[in-house]
PDB file of C-alpha atoms in Angstrom:
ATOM      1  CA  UNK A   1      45.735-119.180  43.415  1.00  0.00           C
ATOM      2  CA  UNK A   2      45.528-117.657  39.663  1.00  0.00           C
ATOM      3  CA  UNK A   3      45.317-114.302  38.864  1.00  0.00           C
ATOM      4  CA  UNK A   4      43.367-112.849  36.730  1.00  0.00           C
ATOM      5  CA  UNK A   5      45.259-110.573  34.896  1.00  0.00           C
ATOM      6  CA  UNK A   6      49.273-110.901  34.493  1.00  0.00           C
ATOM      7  CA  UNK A   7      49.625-107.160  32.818  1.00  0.00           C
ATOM      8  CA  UNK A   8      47.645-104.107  33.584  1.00  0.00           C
ATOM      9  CA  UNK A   9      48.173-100.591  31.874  1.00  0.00           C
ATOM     10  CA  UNK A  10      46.509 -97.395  32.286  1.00  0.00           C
ATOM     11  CA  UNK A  11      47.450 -94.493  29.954  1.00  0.00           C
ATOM     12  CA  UNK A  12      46.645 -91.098  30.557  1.00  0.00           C
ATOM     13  CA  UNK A  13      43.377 -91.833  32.651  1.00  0.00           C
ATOM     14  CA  UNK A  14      44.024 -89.197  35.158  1.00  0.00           C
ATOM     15  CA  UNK A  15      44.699 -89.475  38.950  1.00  0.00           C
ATOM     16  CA  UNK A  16      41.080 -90.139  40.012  1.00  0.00           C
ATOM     17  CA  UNK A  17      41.075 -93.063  37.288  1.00  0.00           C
ATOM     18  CA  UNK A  18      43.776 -94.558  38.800  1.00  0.00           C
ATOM     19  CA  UNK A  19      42.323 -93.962  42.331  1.00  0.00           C
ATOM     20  CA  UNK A  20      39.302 -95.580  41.478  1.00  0.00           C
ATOM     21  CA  UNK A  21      41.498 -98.548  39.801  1.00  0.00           C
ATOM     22  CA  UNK A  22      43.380 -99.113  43.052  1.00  0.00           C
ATOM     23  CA  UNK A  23      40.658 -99.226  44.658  1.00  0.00           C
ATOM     24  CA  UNK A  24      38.870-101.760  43.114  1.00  0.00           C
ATOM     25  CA  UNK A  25      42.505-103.768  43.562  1.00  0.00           C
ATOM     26  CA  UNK A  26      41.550-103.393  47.524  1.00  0.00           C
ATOM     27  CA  UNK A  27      38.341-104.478  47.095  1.00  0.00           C
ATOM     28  CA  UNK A  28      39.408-107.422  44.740  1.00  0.00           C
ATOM     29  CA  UNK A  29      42.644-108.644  45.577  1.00  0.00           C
ATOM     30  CA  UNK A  30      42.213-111.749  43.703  1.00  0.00           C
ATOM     31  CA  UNK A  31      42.294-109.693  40.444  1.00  0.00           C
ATOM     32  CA  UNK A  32      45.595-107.593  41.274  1.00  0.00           C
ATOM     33  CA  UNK A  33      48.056-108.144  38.432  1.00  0.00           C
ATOM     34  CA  UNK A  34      51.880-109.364  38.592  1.00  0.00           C
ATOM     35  CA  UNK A  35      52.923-105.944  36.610  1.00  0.00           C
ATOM     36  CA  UNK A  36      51.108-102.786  36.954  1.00  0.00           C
ATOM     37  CA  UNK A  37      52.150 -99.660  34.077  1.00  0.00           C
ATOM     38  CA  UNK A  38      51.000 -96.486  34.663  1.00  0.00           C
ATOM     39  CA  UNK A  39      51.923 -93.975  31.860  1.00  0.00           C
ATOM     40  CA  UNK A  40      51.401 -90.561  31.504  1.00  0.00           C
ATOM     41  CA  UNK A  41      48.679 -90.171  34.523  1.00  0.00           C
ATOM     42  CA  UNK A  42      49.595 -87.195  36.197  1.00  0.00           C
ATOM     43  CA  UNK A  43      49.843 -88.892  39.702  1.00  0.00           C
ATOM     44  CA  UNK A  44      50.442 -85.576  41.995  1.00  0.00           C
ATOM     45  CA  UNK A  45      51.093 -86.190  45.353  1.00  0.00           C
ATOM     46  CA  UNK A  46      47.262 -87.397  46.262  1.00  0.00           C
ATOM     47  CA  UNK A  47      47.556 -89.946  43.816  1.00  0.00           C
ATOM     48  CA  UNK A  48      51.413 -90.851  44.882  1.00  0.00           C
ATOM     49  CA  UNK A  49      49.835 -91.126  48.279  1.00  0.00           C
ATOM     50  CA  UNK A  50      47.148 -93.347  47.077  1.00  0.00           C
ATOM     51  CA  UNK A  51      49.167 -95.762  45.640  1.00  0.00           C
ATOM     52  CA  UNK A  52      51.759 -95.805  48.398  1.00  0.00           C
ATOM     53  CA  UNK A  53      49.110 -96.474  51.115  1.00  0.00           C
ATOM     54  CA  UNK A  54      48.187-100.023  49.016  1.00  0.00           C
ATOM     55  CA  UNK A  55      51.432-100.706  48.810  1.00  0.00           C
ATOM     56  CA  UNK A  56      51.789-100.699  52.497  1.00  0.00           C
ATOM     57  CA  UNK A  57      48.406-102.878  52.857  1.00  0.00           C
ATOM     58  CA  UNK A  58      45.752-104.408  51.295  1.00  0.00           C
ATOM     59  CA  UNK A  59      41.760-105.255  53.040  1.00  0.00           C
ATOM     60  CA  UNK A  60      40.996-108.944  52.483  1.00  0.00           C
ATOM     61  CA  UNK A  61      37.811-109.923  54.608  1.00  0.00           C
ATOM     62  CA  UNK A  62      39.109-107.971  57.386  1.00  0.00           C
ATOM     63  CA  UNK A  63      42.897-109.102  57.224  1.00  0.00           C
ATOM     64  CA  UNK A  64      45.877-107.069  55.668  1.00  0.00           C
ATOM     65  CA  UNK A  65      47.702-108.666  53.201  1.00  0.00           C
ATOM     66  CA  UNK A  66      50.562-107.407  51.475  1.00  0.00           C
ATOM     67  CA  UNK A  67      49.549-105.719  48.364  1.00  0.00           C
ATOM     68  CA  UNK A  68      50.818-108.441  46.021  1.00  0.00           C
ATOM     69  CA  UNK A  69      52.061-107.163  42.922  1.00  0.00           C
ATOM     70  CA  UNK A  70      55.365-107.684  41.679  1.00  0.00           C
ATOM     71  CA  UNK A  71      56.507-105.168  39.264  1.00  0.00           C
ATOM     72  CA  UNK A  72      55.207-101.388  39.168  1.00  0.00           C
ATOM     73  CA  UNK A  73      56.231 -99.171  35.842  1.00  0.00           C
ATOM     74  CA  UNK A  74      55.763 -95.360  36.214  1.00  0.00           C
ATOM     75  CA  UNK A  75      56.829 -93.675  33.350  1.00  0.00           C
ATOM     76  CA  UNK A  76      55.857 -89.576  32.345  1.00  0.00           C
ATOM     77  CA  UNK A  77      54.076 -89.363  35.637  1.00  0.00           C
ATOM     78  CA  UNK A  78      54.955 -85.734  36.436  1.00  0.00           C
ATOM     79  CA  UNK A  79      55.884 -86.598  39.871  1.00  0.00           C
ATOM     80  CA  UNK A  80      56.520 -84.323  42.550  1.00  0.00           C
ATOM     81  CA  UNK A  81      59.225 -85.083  45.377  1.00  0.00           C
ATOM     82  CA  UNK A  82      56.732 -85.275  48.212  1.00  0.00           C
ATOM     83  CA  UNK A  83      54.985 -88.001  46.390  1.00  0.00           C
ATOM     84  CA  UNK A  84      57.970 -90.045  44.883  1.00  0.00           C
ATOM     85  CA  UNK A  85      59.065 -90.408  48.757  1.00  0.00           C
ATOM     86  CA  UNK A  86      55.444 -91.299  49.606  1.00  0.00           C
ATOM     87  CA  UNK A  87      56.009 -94.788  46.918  1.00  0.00           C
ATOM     88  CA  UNK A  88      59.661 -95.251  47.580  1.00  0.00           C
ATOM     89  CA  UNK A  89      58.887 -95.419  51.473  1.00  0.00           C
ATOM     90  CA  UNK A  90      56.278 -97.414  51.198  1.00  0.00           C
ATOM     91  CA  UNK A  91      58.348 -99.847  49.190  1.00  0.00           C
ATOM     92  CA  UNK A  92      61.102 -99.722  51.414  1.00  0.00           C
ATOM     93  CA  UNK A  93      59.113-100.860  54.402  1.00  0.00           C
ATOM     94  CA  UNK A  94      57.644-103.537  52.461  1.00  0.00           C
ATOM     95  CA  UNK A  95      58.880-107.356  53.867  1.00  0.00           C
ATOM     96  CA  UNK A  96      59.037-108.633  50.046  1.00  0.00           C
ATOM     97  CA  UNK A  97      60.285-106.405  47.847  1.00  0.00           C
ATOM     98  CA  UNK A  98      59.718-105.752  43.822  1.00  0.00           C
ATOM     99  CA  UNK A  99      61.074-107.386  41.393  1.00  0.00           C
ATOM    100  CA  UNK A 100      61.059-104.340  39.344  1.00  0.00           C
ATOM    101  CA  UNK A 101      60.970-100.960  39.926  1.00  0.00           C
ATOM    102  CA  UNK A 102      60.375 -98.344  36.921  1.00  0.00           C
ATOM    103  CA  UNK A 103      60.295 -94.646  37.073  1.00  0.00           C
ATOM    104  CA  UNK A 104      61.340 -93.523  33.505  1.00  0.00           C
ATOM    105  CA  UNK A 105      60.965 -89.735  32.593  1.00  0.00           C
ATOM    106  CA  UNK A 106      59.416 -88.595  35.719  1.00  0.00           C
ATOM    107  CA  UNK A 107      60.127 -84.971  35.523  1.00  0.00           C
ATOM    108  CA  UNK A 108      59.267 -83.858  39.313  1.00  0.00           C
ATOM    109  CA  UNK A 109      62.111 -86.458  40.611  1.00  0.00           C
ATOM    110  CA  UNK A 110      65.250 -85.433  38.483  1.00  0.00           C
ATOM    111  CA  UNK A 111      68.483 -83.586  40.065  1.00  0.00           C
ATOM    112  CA  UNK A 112      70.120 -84.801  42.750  1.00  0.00           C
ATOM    113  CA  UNK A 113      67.645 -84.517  45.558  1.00  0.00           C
ATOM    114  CA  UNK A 114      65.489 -86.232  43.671  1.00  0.00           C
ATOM    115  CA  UNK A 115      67.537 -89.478  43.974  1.00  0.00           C
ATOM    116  CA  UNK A 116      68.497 -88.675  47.208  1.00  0.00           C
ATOM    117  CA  UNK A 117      64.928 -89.335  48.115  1.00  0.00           C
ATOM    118  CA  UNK A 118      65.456 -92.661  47.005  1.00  0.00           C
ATOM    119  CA  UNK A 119      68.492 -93.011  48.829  1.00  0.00           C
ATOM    120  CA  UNK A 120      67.191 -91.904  51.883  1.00  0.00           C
ATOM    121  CA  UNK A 121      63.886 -93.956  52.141  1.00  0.00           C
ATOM    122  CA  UNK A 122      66.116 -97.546  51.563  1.00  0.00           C
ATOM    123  CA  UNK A 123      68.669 -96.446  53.675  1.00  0.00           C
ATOM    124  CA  UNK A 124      67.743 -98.450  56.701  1.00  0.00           C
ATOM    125  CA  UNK A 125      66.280-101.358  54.383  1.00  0.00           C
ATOM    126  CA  UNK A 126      68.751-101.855  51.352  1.00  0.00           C
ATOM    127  CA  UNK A 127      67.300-104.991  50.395  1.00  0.00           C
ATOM    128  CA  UNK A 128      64.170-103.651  49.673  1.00  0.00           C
ATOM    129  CA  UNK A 129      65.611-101.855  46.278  1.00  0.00           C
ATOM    130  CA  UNK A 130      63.861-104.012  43.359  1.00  0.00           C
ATOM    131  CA  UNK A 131      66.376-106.423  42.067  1.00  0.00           C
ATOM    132  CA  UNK A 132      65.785-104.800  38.733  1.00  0.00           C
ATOM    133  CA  UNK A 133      65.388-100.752  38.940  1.00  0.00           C
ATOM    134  CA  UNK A 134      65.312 -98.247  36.241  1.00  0.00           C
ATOM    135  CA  UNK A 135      65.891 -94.516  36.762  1.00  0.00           C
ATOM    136  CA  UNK A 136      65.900 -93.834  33.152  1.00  0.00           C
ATOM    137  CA  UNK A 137      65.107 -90.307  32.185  1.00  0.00           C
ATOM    138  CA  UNK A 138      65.471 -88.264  35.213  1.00  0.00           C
ATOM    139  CA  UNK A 139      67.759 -85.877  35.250  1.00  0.00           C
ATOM    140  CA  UNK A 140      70.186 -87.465  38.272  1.00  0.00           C
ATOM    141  CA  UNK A 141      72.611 -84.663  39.733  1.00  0.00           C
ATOM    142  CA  UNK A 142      76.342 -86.262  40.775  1.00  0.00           C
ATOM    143  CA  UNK A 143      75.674 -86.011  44.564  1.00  0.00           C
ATOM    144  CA  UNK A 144      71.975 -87.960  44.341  1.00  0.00           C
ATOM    145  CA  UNK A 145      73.491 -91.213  42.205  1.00  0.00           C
ATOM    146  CA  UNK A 146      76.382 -90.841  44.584  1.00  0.00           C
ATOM    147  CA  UNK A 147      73.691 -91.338  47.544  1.00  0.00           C
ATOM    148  CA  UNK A 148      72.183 -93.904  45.251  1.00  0.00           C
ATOM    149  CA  UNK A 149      75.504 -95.657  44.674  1.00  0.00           C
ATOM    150  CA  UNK A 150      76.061 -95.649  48.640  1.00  0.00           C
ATOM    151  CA  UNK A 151      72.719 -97.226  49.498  1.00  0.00           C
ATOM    152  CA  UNK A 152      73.034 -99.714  46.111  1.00  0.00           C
ATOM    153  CA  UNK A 153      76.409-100.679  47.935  1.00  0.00           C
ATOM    154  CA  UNK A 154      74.857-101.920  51.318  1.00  0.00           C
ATOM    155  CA  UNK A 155      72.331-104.818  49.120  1.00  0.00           C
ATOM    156  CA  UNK A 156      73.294-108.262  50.516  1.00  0.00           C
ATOM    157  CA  UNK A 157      72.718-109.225  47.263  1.00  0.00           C
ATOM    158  CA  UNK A 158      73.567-107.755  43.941  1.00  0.00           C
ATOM    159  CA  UNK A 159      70.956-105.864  41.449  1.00  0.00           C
ATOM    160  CA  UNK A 160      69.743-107.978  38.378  1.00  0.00           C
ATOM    161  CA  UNK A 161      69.740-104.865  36.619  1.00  0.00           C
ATOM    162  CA  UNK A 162      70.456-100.899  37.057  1.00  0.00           C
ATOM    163  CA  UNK A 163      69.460 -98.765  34.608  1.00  0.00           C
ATOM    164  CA  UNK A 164      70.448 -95.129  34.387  1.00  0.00           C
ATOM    165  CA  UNK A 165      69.816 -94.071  30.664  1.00  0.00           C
ATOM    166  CA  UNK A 166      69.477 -90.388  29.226  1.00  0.00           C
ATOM    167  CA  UNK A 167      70.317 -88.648  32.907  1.00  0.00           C
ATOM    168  CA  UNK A 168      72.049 -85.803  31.647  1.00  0.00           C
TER     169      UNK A 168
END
């Protein structure tokens, strides 16, 4: 079945825009996009949350389907720990991984616990890391991309890509 829409991007709408966007995804699965952007939103936690629970499951006629995009870009989200290990849970639980993961300049995640969230949630699922991830922006501390590097280490298969640009 087509989609829709390949490419969706929401810029600075706001966490109840975005809400109400996923939402409608729920509703209409048969318009959810390959590639969803999110820039500059202000996701908090509540919205983190929101978008981790579709990720986990989507409503279709009363059957739960795997929310079906394939890439997600967050980039100047502002988000907070709690939520980045709401998404990166979710994600790591999923049975078909992302292609592509992006969380560029996302102040709230930077340092090293910050990455060791993201160690930590694909720690028992390695193979759920995107095959191409970007970290770009975030401030990593030694001990979190050494966590990172660990987990990155247990993939049966190799990354496409890794980026870790501007982390200083």
């Amino acid at each position: 079945k087509r989609r829709s829409l390949d490419r969706i991007r929401f810029c600075q709408v706001g966490p109840s825009g975005v809400e109400c966007f996923l939402t409608f995804l729920g509703i209409h699965p048969e318009v959810i996009p390959r590639v969803i952007c999110l820039d500059s939103n202000w996701l908090e936690n509540r919205g983190c949350e929101f978008l981790a629970e579709m990720l986990r499951r989507t409503n279709v006629k009363g059957k739960t389907i795997p929310f079906p995009v394939e890439e997600i870009h967050l980039r100047n989200e502002g988000m907070e720990r709690r939520g980045l290990q709401l998404l990166v849970t979710a994600l790591a639980e999923r049975r078909t991984p992302l292609e592509t993961l992006v969380l560029e300049h996302n102040c709230g995640i930077g340092g090293s616990k910050g990455m060791m969230v993201i160690a930590d949630a694909f720690q028992h699922n390695p193979d759920a890391i995107p095959s191409n991830l970007c970290l770009s922006g975030n401030r990593m501390g030694p001990r979190g991309l050494g966590s990172l590097g660990r987990v990155l280490a247990q993939r049966k298969f190799p990354l496409e890509e890794l980026r870790l640009e501007n982390n200083c």
